[in-house]
XYZ file of C-alpha atoms in Angstrom:
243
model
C -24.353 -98.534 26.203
C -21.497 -96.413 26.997
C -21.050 -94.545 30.524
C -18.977 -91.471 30.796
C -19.369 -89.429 33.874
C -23.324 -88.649 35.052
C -24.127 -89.239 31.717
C -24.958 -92.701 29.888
C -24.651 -93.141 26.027
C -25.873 -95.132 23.525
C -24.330 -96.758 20.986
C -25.771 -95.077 17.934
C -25.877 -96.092 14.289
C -23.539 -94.011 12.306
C -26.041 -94.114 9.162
C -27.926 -90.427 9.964
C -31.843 -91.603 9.139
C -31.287 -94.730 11.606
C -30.223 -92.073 14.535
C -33.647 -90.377 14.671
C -35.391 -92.896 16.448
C -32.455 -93.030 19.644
C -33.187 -89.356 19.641
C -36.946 -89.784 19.696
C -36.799 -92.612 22.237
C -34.244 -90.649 24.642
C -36.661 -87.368 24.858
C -39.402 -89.965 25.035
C -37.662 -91.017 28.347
C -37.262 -87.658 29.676
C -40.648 -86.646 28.925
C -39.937 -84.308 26.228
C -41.176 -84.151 22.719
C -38.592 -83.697 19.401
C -39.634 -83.071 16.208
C -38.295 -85.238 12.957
C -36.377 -81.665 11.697
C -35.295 -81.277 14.563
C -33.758 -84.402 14.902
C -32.262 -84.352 11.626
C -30.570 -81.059 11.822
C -29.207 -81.984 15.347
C -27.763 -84.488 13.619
C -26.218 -82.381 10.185
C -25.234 -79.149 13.145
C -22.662 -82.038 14.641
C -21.812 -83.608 11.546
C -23.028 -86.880 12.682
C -20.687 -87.392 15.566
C -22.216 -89.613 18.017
C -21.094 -88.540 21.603
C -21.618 -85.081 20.298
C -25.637 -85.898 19.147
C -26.121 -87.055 22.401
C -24.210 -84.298 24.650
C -26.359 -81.575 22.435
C -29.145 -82.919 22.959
C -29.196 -83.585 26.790
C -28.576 -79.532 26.913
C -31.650 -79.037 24.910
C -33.696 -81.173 26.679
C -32.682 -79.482 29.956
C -33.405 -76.244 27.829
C -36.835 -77.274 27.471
C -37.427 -79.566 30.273
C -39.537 -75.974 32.051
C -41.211 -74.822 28.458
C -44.625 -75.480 28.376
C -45.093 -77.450 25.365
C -41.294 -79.650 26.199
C -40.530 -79.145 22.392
C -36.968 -79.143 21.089
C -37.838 -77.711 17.250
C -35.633 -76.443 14.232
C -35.100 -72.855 15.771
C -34.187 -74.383 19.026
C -31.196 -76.468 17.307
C -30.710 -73.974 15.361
C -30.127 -71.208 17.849
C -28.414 -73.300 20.263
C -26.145 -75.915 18.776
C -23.061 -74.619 17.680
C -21.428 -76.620 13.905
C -18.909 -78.954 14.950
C -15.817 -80.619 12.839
C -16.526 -80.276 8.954
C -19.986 -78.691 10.225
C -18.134 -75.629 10.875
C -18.834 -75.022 7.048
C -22.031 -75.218 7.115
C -22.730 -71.673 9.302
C -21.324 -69.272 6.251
C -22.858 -71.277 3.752
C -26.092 -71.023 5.729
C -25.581 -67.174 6.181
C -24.794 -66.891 2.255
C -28.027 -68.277 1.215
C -30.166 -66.200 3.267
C -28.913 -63.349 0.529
C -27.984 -61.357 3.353
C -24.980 -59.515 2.567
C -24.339 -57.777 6.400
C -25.226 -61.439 8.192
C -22.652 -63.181 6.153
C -19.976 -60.815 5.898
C -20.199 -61.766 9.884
C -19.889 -65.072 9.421
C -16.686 -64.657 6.920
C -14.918 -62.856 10.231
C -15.896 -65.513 12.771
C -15.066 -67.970 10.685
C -11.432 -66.889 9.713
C -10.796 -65.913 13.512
C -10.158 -69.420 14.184
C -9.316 -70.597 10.543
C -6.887 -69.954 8.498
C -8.229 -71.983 4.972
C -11.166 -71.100 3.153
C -11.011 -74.436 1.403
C -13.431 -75.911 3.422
C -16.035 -73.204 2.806
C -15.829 -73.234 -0.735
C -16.251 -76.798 -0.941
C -19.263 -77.175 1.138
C -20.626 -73.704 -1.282
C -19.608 -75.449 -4.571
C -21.801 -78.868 -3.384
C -24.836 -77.145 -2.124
C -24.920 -74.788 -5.103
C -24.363 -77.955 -7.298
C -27.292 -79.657 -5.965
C -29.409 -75.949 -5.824
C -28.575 -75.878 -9.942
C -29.906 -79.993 -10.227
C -33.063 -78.736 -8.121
C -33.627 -75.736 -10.031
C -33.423 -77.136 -13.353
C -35.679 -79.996 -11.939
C -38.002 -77.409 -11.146
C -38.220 -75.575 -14.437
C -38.452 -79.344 -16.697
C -41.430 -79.404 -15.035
C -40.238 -82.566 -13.266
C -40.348 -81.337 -9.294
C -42.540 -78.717 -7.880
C -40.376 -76.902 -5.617
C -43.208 -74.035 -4.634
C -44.820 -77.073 -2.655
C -42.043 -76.656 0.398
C -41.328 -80.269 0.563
C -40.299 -82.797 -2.837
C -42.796 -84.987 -3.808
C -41.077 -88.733 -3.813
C -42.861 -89.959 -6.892
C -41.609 -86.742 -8.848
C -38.443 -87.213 -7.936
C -38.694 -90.666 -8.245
C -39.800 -90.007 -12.003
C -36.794 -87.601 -12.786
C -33.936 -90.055 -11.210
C -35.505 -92.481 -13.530
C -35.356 -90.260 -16.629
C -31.325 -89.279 -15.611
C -30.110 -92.281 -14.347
C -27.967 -92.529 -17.162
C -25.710 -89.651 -16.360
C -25.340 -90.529 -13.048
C -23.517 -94.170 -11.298
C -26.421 -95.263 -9.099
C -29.090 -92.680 -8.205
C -30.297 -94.358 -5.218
C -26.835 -93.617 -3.757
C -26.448 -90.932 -1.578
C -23.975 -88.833 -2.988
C -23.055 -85.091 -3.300
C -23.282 -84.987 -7.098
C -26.911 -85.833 -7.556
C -30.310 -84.964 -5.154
C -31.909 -88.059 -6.084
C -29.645 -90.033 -2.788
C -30.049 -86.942 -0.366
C -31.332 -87.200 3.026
C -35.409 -86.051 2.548
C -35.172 -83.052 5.452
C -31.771 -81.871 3.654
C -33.654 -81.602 0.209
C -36.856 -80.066 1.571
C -34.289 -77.146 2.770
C -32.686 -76.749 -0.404
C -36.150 -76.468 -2.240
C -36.606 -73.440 -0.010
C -33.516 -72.077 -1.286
C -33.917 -73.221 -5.192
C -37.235 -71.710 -5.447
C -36.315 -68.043 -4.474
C -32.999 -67.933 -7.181
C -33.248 -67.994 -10.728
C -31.171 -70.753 -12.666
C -28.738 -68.005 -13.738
C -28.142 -66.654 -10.373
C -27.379 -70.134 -8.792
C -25.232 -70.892 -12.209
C -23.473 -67.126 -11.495
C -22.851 -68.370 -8.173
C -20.742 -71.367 -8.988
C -18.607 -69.767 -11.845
C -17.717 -67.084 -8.870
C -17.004 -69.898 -6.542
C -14.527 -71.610 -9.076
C -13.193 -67.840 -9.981
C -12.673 -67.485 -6.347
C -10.516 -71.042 -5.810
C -8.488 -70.281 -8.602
C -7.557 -66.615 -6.570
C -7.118 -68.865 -3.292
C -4.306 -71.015 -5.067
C -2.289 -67.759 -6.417
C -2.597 -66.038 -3.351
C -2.957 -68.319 -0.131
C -2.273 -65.102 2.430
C -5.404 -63.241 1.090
C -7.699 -66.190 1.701
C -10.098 -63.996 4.183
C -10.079 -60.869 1.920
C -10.594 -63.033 -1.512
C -13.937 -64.887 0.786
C -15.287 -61.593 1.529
C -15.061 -60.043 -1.945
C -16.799 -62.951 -3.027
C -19.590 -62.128 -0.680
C -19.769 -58.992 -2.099
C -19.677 -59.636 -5.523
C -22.305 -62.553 -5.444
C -24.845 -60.783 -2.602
C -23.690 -57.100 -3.026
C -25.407 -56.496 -6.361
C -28.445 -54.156 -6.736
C -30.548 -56.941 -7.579
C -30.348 -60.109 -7.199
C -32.357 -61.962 -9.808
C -34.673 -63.957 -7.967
C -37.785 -65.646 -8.523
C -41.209 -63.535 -7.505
């Protein structure tokens, strides 16, 4: 264990599905309940940074320490823990796949207050909408169900099997392939998958590479080329989504 200050930390795993359980046990100790999504987006918010898991998360237990049911849940991560490091990312990206044009244009401004590079965002956009694609085309094969919320293990079990061969090792966890994602991640991106059509998400990442390819030529325009791309993807009259 490590002291610093009033507060005492412990030395965590950096591997993010062996952290859950020091989170469990520490709100166990304090009387307070977290639940396993919880956990694991507390863990994705601060990009896995260990002090920074455990600073978070004695704020939100004091947050809840006077709620009736002492329950730190998604929208109470969500709502209170800002991204941190490379997480900063993840907040646009979040906002873009909501489909809400108004919410993310938002998000393009805070982020390019403090930063200057869009790189970042279109990288974390171009891997989530790469694995969105995987999950979708999963989906209509026939060999994942994604209408049931959360990815059956056998089905996707079944469908690594079947694609191995394109792949290096799908038991890996990698951001090429779903089959070595973290379980909570996926069950998010099934949310997502299910609502776009395959041509949408594929529409998407032909914009995205459109949109590095304007970034390059003209690096001063990096916030202006971010939010046309906004507009051009979520702007549309429609959308083609799935009823």
């Amino acid at each position: 264990m490590e002291s610093a200050g009033a507060l005492t930390y412990i030395a965590l795993p950096k591997d993010s599905e062996q952290l859950i359980p020091h989170l469990l046990d520490k709100c166990r100790e304090q009387q307070v309940k977290i639940d396993h999504d919880a956990a694991a987006a507390l863990i994705e918010r601060v990009n896995g940074n260990p002090r920074m898991i455990m600073n978070e998360l004695d704020k939100l237990i004091t947050y809840v320490m006077n709620e009736k049911n002492r329950l730190i849940d998604y929208e109470c991560v969500n709502s209170m823990v800002p991204p941190y490091g490379e997480g900063n990312f993840f907040e646009l990206a979040d906002a873009f796949y909501t489909l809400n044009l108004e919410s993310t244009l938002r998000c393009v401004r805070k982020h390019f207050f403090s930063n200057k590079d869009a790189r970042g965002v279109l990288g974390n956009l171009q891997s989530r909408n790469r694995l969105l694609i995987q999950l979708r085309t999963l989906h209509d094969g026939g060999w994942i169900d994604l209408r049931r919320g959360s990815l059956s293990k056998d089905s996707l079990g079944s469908a690594a099997a079947e694609y191995a061969l394109w792949f290096s090792d799908v038991n890996a966890k990698a951001d090429t392939h779903p089959f070595g994602q973290n379980p909570f991640y996926l069950s998010r991106l099934a949310k997502i998958a299910v609502r776009l059509t395959l041509k949408t998400l594929i529409d998407f990442q032909l914009a995205f590479i459109e949109t590095f390819v304007r970034i390059i030529d003209h690096p001063n325009d990096q916030e202006q080329i971010i939010q046309q791309l906004v507009l051009d993807c979520l702007g549309r009259p429609s959308i083609e989504r799935q009823p």
